[in-house]
mmCIF file of C-alpha atoms in Angstrom:
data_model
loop_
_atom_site.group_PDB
_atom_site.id
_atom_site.type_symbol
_atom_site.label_atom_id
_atom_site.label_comp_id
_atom_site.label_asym_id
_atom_site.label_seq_id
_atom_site.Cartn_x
_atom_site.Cartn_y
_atom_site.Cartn_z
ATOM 1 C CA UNK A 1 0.000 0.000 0.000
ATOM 2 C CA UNK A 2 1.297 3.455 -0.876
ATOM 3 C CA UNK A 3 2.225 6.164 2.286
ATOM 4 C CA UNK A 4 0.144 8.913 2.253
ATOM 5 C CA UNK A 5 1.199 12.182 3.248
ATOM 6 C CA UNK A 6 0.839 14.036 6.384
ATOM 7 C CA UNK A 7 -1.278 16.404 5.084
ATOM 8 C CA UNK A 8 -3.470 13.895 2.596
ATOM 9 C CA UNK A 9 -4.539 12.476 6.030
ATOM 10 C CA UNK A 10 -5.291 15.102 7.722
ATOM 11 C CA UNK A 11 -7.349 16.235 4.849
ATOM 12 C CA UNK A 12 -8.976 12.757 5.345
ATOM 13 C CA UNK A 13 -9.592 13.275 9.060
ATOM 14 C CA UNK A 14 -10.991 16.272 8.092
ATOM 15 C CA UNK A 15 -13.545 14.649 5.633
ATOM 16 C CA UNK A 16 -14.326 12.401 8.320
ATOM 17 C CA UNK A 17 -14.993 15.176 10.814
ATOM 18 C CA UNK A 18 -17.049 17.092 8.030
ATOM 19 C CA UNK A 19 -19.652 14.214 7.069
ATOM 20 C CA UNK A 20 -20.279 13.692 11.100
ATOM 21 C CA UNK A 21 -21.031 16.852 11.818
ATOM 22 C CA UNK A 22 -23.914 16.438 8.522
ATOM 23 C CA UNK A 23 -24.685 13.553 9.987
ATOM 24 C CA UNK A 24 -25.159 14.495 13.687
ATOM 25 C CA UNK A 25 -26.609 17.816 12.866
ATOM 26 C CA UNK A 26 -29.387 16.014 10.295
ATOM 27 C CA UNK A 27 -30.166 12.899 12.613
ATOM 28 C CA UNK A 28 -28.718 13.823 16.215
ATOM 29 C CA UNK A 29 -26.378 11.844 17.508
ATOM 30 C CA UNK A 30 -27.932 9.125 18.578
ATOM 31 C CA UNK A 31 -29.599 7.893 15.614
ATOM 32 C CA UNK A 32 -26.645 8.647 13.503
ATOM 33 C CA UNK A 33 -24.457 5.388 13.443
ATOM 34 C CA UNK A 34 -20.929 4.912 12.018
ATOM 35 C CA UNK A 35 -22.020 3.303 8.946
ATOM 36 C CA UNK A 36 -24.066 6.804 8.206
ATOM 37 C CA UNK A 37 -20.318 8.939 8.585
ATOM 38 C CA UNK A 38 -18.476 6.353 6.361
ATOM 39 C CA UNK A 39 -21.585 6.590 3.393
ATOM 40 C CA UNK A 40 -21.468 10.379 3.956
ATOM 41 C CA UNK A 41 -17.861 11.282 3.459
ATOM 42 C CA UNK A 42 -17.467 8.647 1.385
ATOM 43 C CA UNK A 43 -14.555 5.976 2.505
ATOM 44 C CA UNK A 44 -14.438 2.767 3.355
ATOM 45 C CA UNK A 45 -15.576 1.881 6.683
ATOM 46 C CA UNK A 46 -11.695 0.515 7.673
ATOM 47 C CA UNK A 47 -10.831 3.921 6.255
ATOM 48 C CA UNK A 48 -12.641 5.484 9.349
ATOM 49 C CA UNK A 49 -11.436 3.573 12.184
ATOM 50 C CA UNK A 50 -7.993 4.189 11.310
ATOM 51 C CA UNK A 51 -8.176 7.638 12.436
ATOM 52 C CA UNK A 52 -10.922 7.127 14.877
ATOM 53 C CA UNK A 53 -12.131 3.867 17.619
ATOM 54 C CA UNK A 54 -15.215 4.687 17.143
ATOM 55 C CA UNK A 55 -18.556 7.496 17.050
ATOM 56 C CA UNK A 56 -17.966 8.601 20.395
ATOM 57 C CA UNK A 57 -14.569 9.816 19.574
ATOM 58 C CA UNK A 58 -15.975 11.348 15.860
ATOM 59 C CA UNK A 59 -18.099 12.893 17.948
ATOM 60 C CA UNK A 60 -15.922 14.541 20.066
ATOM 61 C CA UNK A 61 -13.155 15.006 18.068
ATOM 62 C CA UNK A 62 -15.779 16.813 15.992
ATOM 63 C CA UNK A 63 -16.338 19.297 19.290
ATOM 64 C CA UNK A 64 -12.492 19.928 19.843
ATOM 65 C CA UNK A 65 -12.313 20.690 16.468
ATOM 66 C CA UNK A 66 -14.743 23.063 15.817
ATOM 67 C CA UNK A 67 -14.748 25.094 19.211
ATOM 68 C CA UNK A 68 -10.933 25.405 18.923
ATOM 69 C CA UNK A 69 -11.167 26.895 15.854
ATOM 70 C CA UNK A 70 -13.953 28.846 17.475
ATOM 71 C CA UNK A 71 -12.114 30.323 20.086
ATOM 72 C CA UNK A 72 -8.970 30.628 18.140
ATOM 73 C CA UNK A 73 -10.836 32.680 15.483
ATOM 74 C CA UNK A 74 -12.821 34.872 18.840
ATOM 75 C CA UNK A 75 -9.636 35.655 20.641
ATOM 76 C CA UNK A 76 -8.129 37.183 17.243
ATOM 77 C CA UNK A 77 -11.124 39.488 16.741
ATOM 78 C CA UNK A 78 -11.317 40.676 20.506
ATOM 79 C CA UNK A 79 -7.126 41.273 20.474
ATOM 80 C CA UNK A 80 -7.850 44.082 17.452
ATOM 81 C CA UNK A 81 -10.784 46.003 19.873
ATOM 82 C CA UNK A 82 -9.712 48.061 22.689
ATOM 83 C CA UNK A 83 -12.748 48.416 24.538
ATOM 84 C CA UNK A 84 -13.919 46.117 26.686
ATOM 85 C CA UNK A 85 -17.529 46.872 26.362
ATOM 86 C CA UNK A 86 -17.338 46.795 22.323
ATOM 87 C CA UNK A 87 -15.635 43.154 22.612
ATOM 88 C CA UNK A 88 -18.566 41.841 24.871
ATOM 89 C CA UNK A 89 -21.256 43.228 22.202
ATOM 90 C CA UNK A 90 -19.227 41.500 19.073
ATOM 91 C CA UNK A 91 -18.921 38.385 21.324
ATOM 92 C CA UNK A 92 -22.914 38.628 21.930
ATOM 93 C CA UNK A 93 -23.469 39.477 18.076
ATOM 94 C CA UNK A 94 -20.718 37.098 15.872
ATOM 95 C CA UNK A 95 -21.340 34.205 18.319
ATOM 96 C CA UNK A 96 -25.065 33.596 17.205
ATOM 97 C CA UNK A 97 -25.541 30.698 14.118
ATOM 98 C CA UNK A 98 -26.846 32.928 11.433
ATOM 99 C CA UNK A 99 -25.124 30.826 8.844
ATOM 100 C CA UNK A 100 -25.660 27.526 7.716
ATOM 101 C CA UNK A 101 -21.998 25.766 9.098
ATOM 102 C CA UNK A 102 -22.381 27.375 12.495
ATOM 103 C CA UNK A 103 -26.469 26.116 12.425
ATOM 104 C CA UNK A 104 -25.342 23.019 12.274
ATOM 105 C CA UNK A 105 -22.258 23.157 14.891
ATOM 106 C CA UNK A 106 -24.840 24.647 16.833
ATOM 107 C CA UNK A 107 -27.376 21.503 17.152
ATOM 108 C CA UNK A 108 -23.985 19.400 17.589
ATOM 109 C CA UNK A 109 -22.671 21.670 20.392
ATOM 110 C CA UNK A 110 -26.312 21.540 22.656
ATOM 111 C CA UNK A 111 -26.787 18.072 21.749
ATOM 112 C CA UNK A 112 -22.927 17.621 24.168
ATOM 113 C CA UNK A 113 -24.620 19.365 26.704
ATOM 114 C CA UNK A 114 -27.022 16.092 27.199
ATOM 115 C CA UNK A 115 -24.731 13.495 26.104
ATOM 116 C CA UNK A 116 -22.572 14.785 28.807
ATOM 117 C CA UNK A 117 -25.372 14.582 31.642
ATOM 118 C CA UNK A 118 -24.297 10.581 31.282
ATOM 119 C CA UNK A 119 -21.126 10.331 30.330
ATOM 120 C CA UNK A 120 -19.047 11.981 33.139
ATOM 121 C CA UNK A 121 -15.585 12.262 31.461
ATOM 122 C CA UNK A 122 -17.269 14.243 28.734
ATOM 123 C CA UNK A 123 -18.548 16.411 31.723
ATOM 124 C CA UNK A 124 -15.365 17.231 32.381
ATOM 125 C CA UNK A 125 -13.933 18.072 29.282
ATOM 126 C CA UNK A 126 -17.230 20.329 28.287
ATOM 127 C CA UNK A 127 -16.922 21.523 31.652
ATOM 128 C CA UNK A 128 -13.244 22.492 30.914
ATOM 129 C CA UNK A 129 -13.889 24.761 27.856
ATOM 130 C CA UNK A 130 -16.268 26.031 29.123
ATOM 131 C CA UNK A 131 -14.277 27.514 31.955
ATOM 132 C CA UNK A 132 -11.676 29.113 29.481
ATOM 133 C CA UNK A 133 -14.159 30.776 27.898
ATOM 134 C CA UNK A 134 -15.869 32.212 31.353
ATOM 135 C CA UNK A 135 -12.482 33.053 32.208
ATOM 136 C CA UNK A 136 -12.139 35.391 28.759
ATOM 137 C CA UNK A 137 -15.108 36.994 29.642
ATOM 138 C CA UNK A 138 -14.249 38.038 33.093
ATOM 139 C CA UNK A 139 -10.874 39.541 32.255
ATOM 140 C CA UNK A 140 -12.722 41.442 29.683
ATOM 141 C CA UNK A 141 -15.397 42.549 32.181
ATOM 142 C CA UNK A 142 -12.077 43.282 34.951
ATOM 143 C CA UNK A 143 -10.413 44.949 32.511
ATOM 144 C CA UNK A 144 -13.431 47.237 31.992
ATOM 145 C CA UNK A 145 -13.950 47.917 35.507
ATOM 146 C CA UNK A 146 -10.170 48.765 35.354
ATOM 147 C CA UNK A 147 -10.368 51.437 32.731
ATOM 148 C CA UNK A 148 -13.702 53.230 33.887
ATOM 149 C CA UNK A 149 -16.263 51.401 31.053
ATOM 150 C CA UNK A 150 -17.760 48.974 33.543
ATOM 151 C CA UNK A 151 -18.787 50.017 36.916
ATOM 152 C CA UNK A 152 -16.095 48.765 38.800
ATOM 153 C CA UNK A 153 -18.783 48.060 42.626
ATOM 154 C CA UNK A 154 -20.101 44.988 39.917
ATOM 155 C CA UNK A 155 -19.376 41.898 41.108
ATOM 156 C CA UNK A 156 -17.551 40.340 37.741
ATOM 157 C CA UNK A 157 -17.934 36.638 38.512
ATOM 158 C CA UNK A 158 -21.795 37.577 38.902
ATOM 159 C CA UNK A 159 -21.517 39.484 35.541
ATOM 160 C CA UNK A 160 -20.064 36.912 33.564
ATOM 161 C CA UNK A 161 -22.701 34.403 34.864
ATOM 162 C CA UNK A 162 -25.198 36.631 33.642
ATOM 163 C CA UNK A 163 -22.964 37.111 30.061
ATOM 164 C CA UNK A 164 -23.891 33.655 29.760
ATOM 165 C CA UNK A 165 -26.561 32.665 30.500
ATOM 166 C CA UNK A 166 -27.722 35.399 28.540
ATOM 167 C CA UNK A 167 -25.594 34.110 25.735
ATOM 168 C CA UNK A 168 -26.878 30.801 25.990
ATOM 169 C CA UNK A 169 -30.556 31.683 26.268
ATOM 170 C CA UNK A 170 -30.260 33.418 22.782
ATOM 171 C CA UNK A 171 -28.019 30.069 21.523
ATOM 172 C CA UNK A 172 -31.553 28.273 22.520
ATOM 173 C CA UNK A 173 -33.809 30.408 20.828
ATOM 174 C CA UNK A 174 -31.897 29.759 17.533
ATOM 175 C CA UNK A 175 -32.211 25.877 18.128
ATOM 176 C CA UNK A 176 -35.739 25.888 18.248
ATOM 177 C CA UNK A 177 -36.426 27.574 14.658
ATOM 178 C CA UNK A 178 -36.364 31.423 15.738
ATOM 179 C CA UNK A 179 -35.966 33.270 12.438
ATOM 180 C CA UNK A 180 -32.664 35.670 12.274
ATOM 181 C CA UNK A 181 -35.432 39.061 12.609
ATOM 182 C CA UNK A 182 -36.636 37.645 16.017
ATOM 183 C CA UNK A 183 -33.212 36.679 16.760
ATOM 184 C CA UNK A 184 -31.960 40.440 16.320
ATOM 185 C CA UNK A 185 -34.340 41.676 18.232
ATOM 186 C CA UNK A 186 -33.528 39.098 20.974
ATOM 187 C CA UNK A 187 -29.830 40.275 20.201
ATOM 188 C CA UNK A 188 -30.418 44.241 20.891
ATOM 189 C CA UNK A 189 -32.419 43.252 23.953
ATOM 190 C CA UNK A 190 -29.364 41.463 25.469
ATOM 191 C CA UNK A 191 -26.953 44.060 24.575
ATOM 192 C CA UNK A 192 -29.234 46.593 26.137
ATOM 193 C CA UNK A 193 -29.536 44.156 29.182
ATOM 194 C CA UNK A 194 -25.906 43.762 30.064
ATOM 195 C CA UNK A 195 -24.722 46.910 29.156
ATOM 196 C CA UNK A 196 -27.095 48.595 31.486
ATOM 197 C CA UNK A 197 -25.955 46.086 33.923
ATOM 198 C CA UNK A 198 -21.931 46.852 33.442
ATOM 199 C CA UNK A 199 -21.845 50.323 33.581
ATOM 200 C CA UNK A 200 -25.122 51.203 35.662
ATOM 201 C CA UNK A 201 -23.836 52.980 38.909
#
């Protein structure tokens, strides 16, 4: 059999990764089965379980994947704006799934948040990203209470909380079918929320 290169696997894994998240997004992930990601991306079943044991770790290889880039792709943006209070309203506005490929990242994502209610040591590594991105948010918030944007008597661990669950309460909305006008409005209605919040003295 002929080597492959580095990179011709990883474009591979990639496929892989790609057909999943079709598959998980369309069917969920517990009706989607192994044999559905090898007819989807298209190689042969032995193909797949060289780069993977099995759909539990397509599944979350798929999450790792896609919130990396996520967050990789976030911290970039935020680095380039200076205030504090302007990187908390692009977080709030480029992290909702207008487009298609975030939709369907989106179903994948909540669908973690169950799986992990019985699977423990997915738990813990959910639990774990979530934490660095909670973390982001309050040393934005601190660093706005540092410069005079956010009132600085706010208590920012109870700030972020409410960042979130804020953030997460639109994130549902958009699962359940809300179109993107109700979703703006939703949007402007947050922003208004925790900005009043922030720098209310």
């Amino acid at each position: 059999m002929p080597k492959i290169s580095d990179e011709a696997k990883e474009q591979r894994r990639d496929k892989i990764l790609q057909a999943a998240l079709e598959c998980f997004s369309t069917k969920g992930y517990y009706a989607s089965t192994v044999d559905d990601i090898v007819k989807s991306c298209g190689l042969s079943k032995g193909a797949v379980y060289n780069y993977f044991k099995g759909k539990e770790e397509i599944f979350l290889s798929l999450l790792e994947q896609r919130s990396e880039t996520i967050l990789h792709d976030l911290k970039e943006r935020l680095a380039e704006i200076s205030s504090p209070l302007e990187k908390l309203k692009y977080w709030i506005r480029t992290d909702i799934p207008y487009n298609l490929e975030k939709k369907k990242f989106m179903h994948v994502h909540i669908e973690s948040w169950l799986y992990a209610t019985d699977a423990p040591h997915v738990q813990k590594e959910l639990k774990a990203r979530f934490d660095t991105l909670y973390q982001l948010t309050e040393e934005i918030i601190k660093e706005g209470q540092r410069i005079g944007e956010i009132n600085p008597e706010i208590d920012s661990d109870s700030a972020t909380a409410m960042f979130w669950s804020l953030h997460d309460g639109i994130w549902l909305h958009a699962s359940i079918g809300y179109d993107e006008e109700k979703l703006e409005k939703r949007i402007i209605e947050m922003e208004k929320t925790m900005l009043a919040y922030l720098t209310t003295s």
